Amino acid sequence: MKSSLVLFLSIALFLPLALSSTFSSDLLLPSEQYSSSNAYPSILDTDGNPIRAGVKYFVLPSIRGMGGGLSLSRVVDKSLKVCPQDVVQIPNEVSHGRPVEFFPAYPGKTGQVILVNNPINVKFNSSETSPCANFTVWKMDKKYKYVVARGTLGALNKIRNWFRIVPYGKHYRFVYCPTLCIPCKIKCADLFISYEEQGNVDIRRLAASGNELPFSVMFKKADLE
């Protein structure tokens, strides 16, 4: 009886801590939530066609005069001889930036069409022979503030790698809300463009929003042939 009471008290004390923990890399997303494309409409590109996995698209602001597309840069320390790993927006709206590809968490269930509000990996286009080929997949940094390119494709147990795309008016916005840890408190956030200055350089980083307006985007299929 005494041992049972001790066990009960141990569970009672531990359970609130487990439920209140923020982000775990050891628990998987319940695939049952993403089993049907009927519940989630497909995301459309600027031509009105469904976005497909592995196809290259430019991520562009939906509002004119708000800058160009997305790319990679060295923001923290440009003197470091490392691959660019910070996801940024190019200020010049004429530039489409660097194309990305989308990969769903459960292609066997959702198919190759990218669906609204389903978890996806986002990967910048890169040559397989490039020395920076391993630094192209989006990931939230350790402080859950900025999006960086240090992720891994298809790693369901790495929740900082997963994003979603949801409608935003007539366009879309990115959301970091992976729901990959069932008993954890997942801190969801829209992504927005954080305007910062580094010397006299205008830097626009893709970041998790507090109360800032989301980055309203559209997707233009990249013609790289």
CSV table of C-alpha atoms in Angstrom, one decimal:
chain,number,residue,atom,x,y,z
A,1,MET,CA,0.0,0.0,0.0
A,2,LYS,CA,2.8,2.4,0.9
A,3,SER,CA,4.7,1.6,-2.3
A,4,SER,CA,1.5,2.3,-4.3
A,5,LEU,CA,1.0,5.6,-2.6
A,6,VAL,CA,4.6,6.6,-3.3
A,7,LEU,CA,4.2,5.7,-7.0
A,8,PHE,CA,0.9,7.7,-7.2
A,9,LEU,CA,2.6,10.8,-5.7
A,10,SER,CA,5.6,10.4,-8.0
A,11,ILE,CA,3.3,10.4,-11.1
A,12,ALA,CA,1.2,13.3,-9.7
A,13,LEU,CA,4.3,15.4,-9.3
A,14,PHE,CA,5.9,14.4,-12.6
A,15,LEU,CA,2.9,14.6,-14.9
A,16,PRO,CA,2.4,18.4,-14.7
A,17,LEU,CA,6.1,18.9,-15.6
A,18,ALA,CA,5.8,16.6,-18.6
A,19,LEU,CA,2.7,18.3,-19.9
A,20,SER,CA,4.1,21.8,-19.5
A,21,SER,CA,7.4,21.1,-21.2
A,22,THR,CA,8.0,23.1,-24.3
A,23,PHE,CA,9.1,21.2,-27.5
A,24,SER,CA,10.4,17.7,-27.5
A,25,SER,CA,12.4,16.1,-30.3
A,26,ASP,CA,11.5,12.6,-29.3
A,27,LEU,CA,7.7,12.4,-30.0
A,28,LEU,CA,6.1,11.9,-33.4
A,29,LEU,CA,3.1,13.6,-35.1
A,30,PRO,CA,-0.1,11.5,-35.1
A,31,SER,CA,-0.4,10.7,-38.8
A,32,GLU,CA,-4.2,10.0,-38.4
A,33,GLN,CA,-4.8,13.8,-38.5
A,34,TYR,CA,-3.4,14.1,-42.0
A,35,SER,CA,-5.0,11.1,-43.8
A,36,SER,CA,-7.3,12.8,-46.3
A,37,SER,CA,-7.0,15.5,-48.9
A,38,ASN,CA,-10.8,16.0,-48.7
A,39,ALA,CA,-10.4,17.7,-45.3
A,40,TYR,CA,-7.6,20.0,-46.4
A,41,PRO,CA,-7.7,21.9,-49.8
A,42,SER,CA,-4.6,22.1,-51.9
A,43,ILE,CA,-2.4,25.2,-52.0
A,44,LEU,CA,-2.5,27.0,-55.3
A,45,ASP,CA,0.3,28.7,-57.2
A,46,THR,CA,0.0,32.0,-59.0
A,47,ASP,CA,-1.3,30.2,-62.1
A,48,GLY,CA,-4.1,28.6,-60.1
A,49,ASN,CA,-2.5,25.1,-60.1
A,50,PRO,CA,-2.0,22.9,-57.0
A,51,ILE,CA,1.5,23.1,-55.6
A,52,ARG,CA,3.2,19.7,-55.8
A,53,ALA,CA,6.0,18.1,-53.7
A,54,GLY,CA,9.5,18.4,-55.2
A,55,VAL,CA,8.5,21.1,-57.7
A,56,LYS,CA,10.4,24.4,-57.5
A,57,TYR,CA,8.5,27.6,-56.6
A,58,PHE,CA,9.5,31.2,-55.7
A,59,VAL,CA,8.1,32.5,-52.4
A,60,LEU,CA,7.1,36.1,-53.2
A,61,PRO,CA,5.3,38.8,-51.1
A,62,SER,CA,1.7,39.2,-52.2
A,63,ILE,CA,1.8,42.9,-51.8
A,64,ARG,CA,3.8,45.1,-54.3
A,65,GLY,CA,6.5,47.3,-52.9
A,66,MET,CA,7.2,44.9,-50.1
A,67,GLY,CA,10.5,43.5,-51.4
A,68,GLY,CA,11.5,40.4,-53.4
A,69,GLY,CA,11.7,36.7,-52.8
A,70,LEU,CA,13.5,34.6,-50.2
A,71,SER,CA,17.1,33.5,-50.2
A,72,LEU,CA,20.0,32.5,-47.9
A,73,SER,CA,22.6,34.8,-46.3
A,74,ARG,CA,25.2,35.1,-43.6
A,75,VAL,CA,23.5,37.4,-41.1
A,76,VAL,CA,25.2,36.7,-37.8
A,77,ASP,CA,28.8,37.0,-39.0
A,78,LYS,CA,29.5,37.6,-42.6
A,79,SER,CA,33.3,37.0,-42.0
A,80,LEU,CA,32.7,33.4,-41.2
A,81,LYS,CA,33.7,31.0,-44.0
A,82,VAL,CA,30.6,28.9,-43.6
A,83,CYS,CA,27.6,28.2,-45.8
A,84,PRO,CA,24.8,30.9,-45.7
A,85,GLN,CA,22.2,29.6,-43.3
A,86,ASP,CA,19.9,32.5,-42.5
A,87,VAL,CA,16.6,32.7,-44.4
A,88,VAL,CA,16.2,36.3,-45.6
A,89,GLN,CA,14.1,38.4,-47.9
A,90,ILE,CA,15.8,40.2,-50.8
A,91,PRO,CA,14.9,43.9,-50.5
A,92,ASN,CA,14.7,44.4,-54.3
A,93,GLU,CA,11.2,43.4,-55.4
A,94,VAL,CA,12.5,42.7,-58.9
A,95,SER,CA,14.4,39.7,-57.6
A,96,HIS,CA,12.5,36.4,-57.1
A,97,GLY,CA,15.2,35.1,-54.8
A,98,ARG,CA,15.9,31.4,-54.6
A,99,PRO,CA,13.3,28.8,-55.4
A,100,VAL,CA,12.1,26.3,-52.8
A,101,GLU,CA,10.6,22.9,-52.8
A,102,PHE,CA,7.9,21.5,-50.4
A,103,PHE,CA,7.8,18.0,-49.0
A,104,PRO,CA,4.8,16.7,-46.9
A,105,ALA,CA,5.3,14.8,-43.7
A,106,TYR,CA,3.1,11.9,-44.9
A,107,PRO,CA,3.1,11.7,-48.7
A,108,GLY,CA,1.6,8.2,-48.6
A,109,LYS,CA,-1.5,9.6,-47.0
A,110,THR,CA,-1.7,13.1,-48.5
A,111,GLY,CA,-0.2,12.4,-51.9
A,112,GLN,CA,2.2,14.7,-53.7
A,113,VAL,CA,-0.1,17.7,-53.6
A,114,ILE,CA,0.8,20.2,-50.8
A,115,LEU,CA,-2.3,20.7,-48.6
A,116,VAL,CA,-3.4,23.6,-46.5
A,117,ASN,CA,-2.4,23.3,-42.8
A,118,ASN,CA,-0.4,20.1,-43.2
A,119,PRO,CA,3.1,19.8,-41.9
A,120,ILE,CA,5.8,20.3,-44.6
A,121,ASN,CA,9.5,20.6,-45.0
A,122,VAL,CA,10.7,23.6,-47.0
A,123,LYS,CA,14.0,23.2,-48.9
A,124,PHE,CA,15.9,25.8,-51.0
A,125,ASN,CA,16.9,24.5,-54.4
A,126,SER,CA,20.6,23.5,-54.5
A,127,SER,CA,22.9,21.3,-56.5
A,128,GLU,CA,23.6,17.9,-54.9
A,129,THR,CA,27.3,18.5,-55.5
A,130,SER,CA,27.3,21.9,-53.8
A,131,PRO,CA,29.4,22.0,-50.6
A,132,CYS,CA,26.4,23.8,-49.0
A,133,ALA,CA,23.8,21.2,-50.1
A,134,ASN,CA,23.2,20.2,-46.4
A,135,PHE,CA,22.2,23.7,-45.4
A,136,THR,CA,19.0,24.2,-47.4
A,137,VAL,CA,16.1,22.9,-45.3
A,138,TRP,CA,14.2,25.3,-43.1
A,139,LYS,CA,14.3,25.0,-39.4
A,140,MET,CA,13.5,27.2,-36.4
A,141,ASP,CA,16.6,28.2,-34.5
A,142,LYS,CA,17.1,27.1,-30.9
A,143,LYS,CA,15.5,30.2,-29.5
A,144,TYR,CA,12.4,29.7,-31.8
A,145,LYS,CA,13.0,33.2,-33.2
A,146,TYR,CA,14.5,33.0,-36.7
A,147,VAL,CA,14.2,30.5,-39.6
A,148,VAL,CA,17.6,29.0,-40.5
A,149,ALA,CA,18.6,26.4,-43.1
A,150,ARG,CA,19.9,23.7,-40.8
A,151,GLY,CA,17.0,21.2,-41.0
A,152,THR,CA,16.7,17.7,-42.2
A,153,LEU,CA,14.2,16.3,-44.8
A,154,GLY,CA,11.7,13.8,-43.5
A,155,ALA,CA,12.8,13.7,-39.9
A,156,LEU,CA,9.5,13.4,-38.1
A,157,ASN,CA,11.1,13.4,-34.7
A,158,LYS,CA,12.8,16.9,-35.3
A,159,ILE,CA,9.9,19.2,-34.7
A,160,ARG,CA,11.7,22.4,-35.5
A,161,ASN,CA,12.0,21.3,-39.1
A,162,TRP,CA,8.2,21.4,-39.8
A,163,PHE,CA,6.1,24.3,-41.0
A,164,ARG,CA,2.6,24.8,-42.4
A,165,ILE,CA,1.0,27.0,-45.1
A,166,VAL,CA,-2.5,28.5,-44.3
A,167,PRO,CA,-4.7,30.9,-46.1
A,168,TYR,CA,-4.3,34.6,-45.4
A,169,GLY,CA,-7.0,36.6,-47.2
A,170,LYS,CA,-6.6,35.8,-50.9
A,171,HIS,CA,-3.1,34.6,-50.4
A,172,TYR,CA,-1.1,32.5,-47.8
A,173,ARG,CA,1.1,32.7,-44.8
A,174,PHE,CA,3.7,30.4,-43.2
A,175,VAL,CA,3.0,29.1,-39.7
A,176,TYR,CA,5.4,27.3,-37.3
A,177,CYS,CA,3.0,25.0,-35.5
A,178,PRO,CA,4.2,21.4,-36.0
A,179,THR,CA,2.1,19.7,-33.3
A,180,LEU,CA,4.8,17.0,-33.3
A,181,CYS,CA,4.8,16.6,-29.5
A,182,ILE,CA,1.5,15.4,-28.2
A,183,PRO,CA,2.0,16.0,-24.4
A,184,CYS,CA,4.0,19.2,-24.9
A,185,LYS,CA,2.9,22.8,-25.1
A,186,ILE,CA,3.7,23.8,-28.7
A,187,LYS,CA,4.3,27.4,-29.1
A,188,CYS,CA,2.8,28.3,-32.5
A,189,ALA,CA,3.6,31.5,-34.4
A,190,ASP,CA,3.1,33.1,-37.8
A,191,LEU,CA,6.2,33.9,-39.8
A,192,PHE,CA,6.9,37.5,-40.6
A,193,ILE,CA,9.8,39.6,-42.0
A,194,SER,CA,11.9,41.1,-39.2
A,195,TYR,CA,13.5,44.4,-40.4
A,196,GLU,CA,17.0,44.8,-38.9
A,197,GLU,CA,20.1,46.9,-39.6
A,198,GLN,CA,23.6,45.6,-39.7
A,199,GLY,CA,25.8,48.7,-40.1
A,200,ASN,CA,24.3,50.4,-43.1
A,201,VAL,CA,22.8,47.2,-44.5
A,202,ASP,CA,19.1,46.5,-44.5
A,203,ILE,CA,18.5,43.0,-43.4
A,204,ARG,CA,15.1,41.3,-43.6
A,205,ARG,CA,15.0,38.0,-41.7
A,206,LEU,CA,12.2,35.4,-41.7
A,207,ALA,CA,11.2,35.1,-38.1
A,208,ALA,CA,8.5,34.0,-35.7
A,209,SER,CA,6.0,36.7,-35.1
A,210,GLY,CA,4.9,38.0,-31.7
A,211,ASN,CA,2.2,40.4,-32.6
A,212,GLU,CA,3.6,41.4,-36.0
A,213,LEU,CA,1.5,41.0,-39.1
A,214,PRO,CA,2.4,37.7,-41.0
A,215,PHE,CA,4.4,37.7,-44.2
A,216,SER,CA,1.7,37.4,-46.9
A,217,VAL,CA,3.0,35.3,-49.7
A,218,MET,CA,2.2,33.7,-53.0
A,219,PHE,CA,4.0,30.9,-54.9
A,220,LYS,CA,5.2,31.3,-58.4
A,221,LYS,CA,6.4,28.2,-60.2
A,222,ALA,CA,10.0,28.5,-61.1
A,223,ASP,CA,10.9,28.0,-64.8
A,224,LEU,CA,14.5,26.9,-64.5
A,225,GLU,CA,14.8,25.0,-67.7
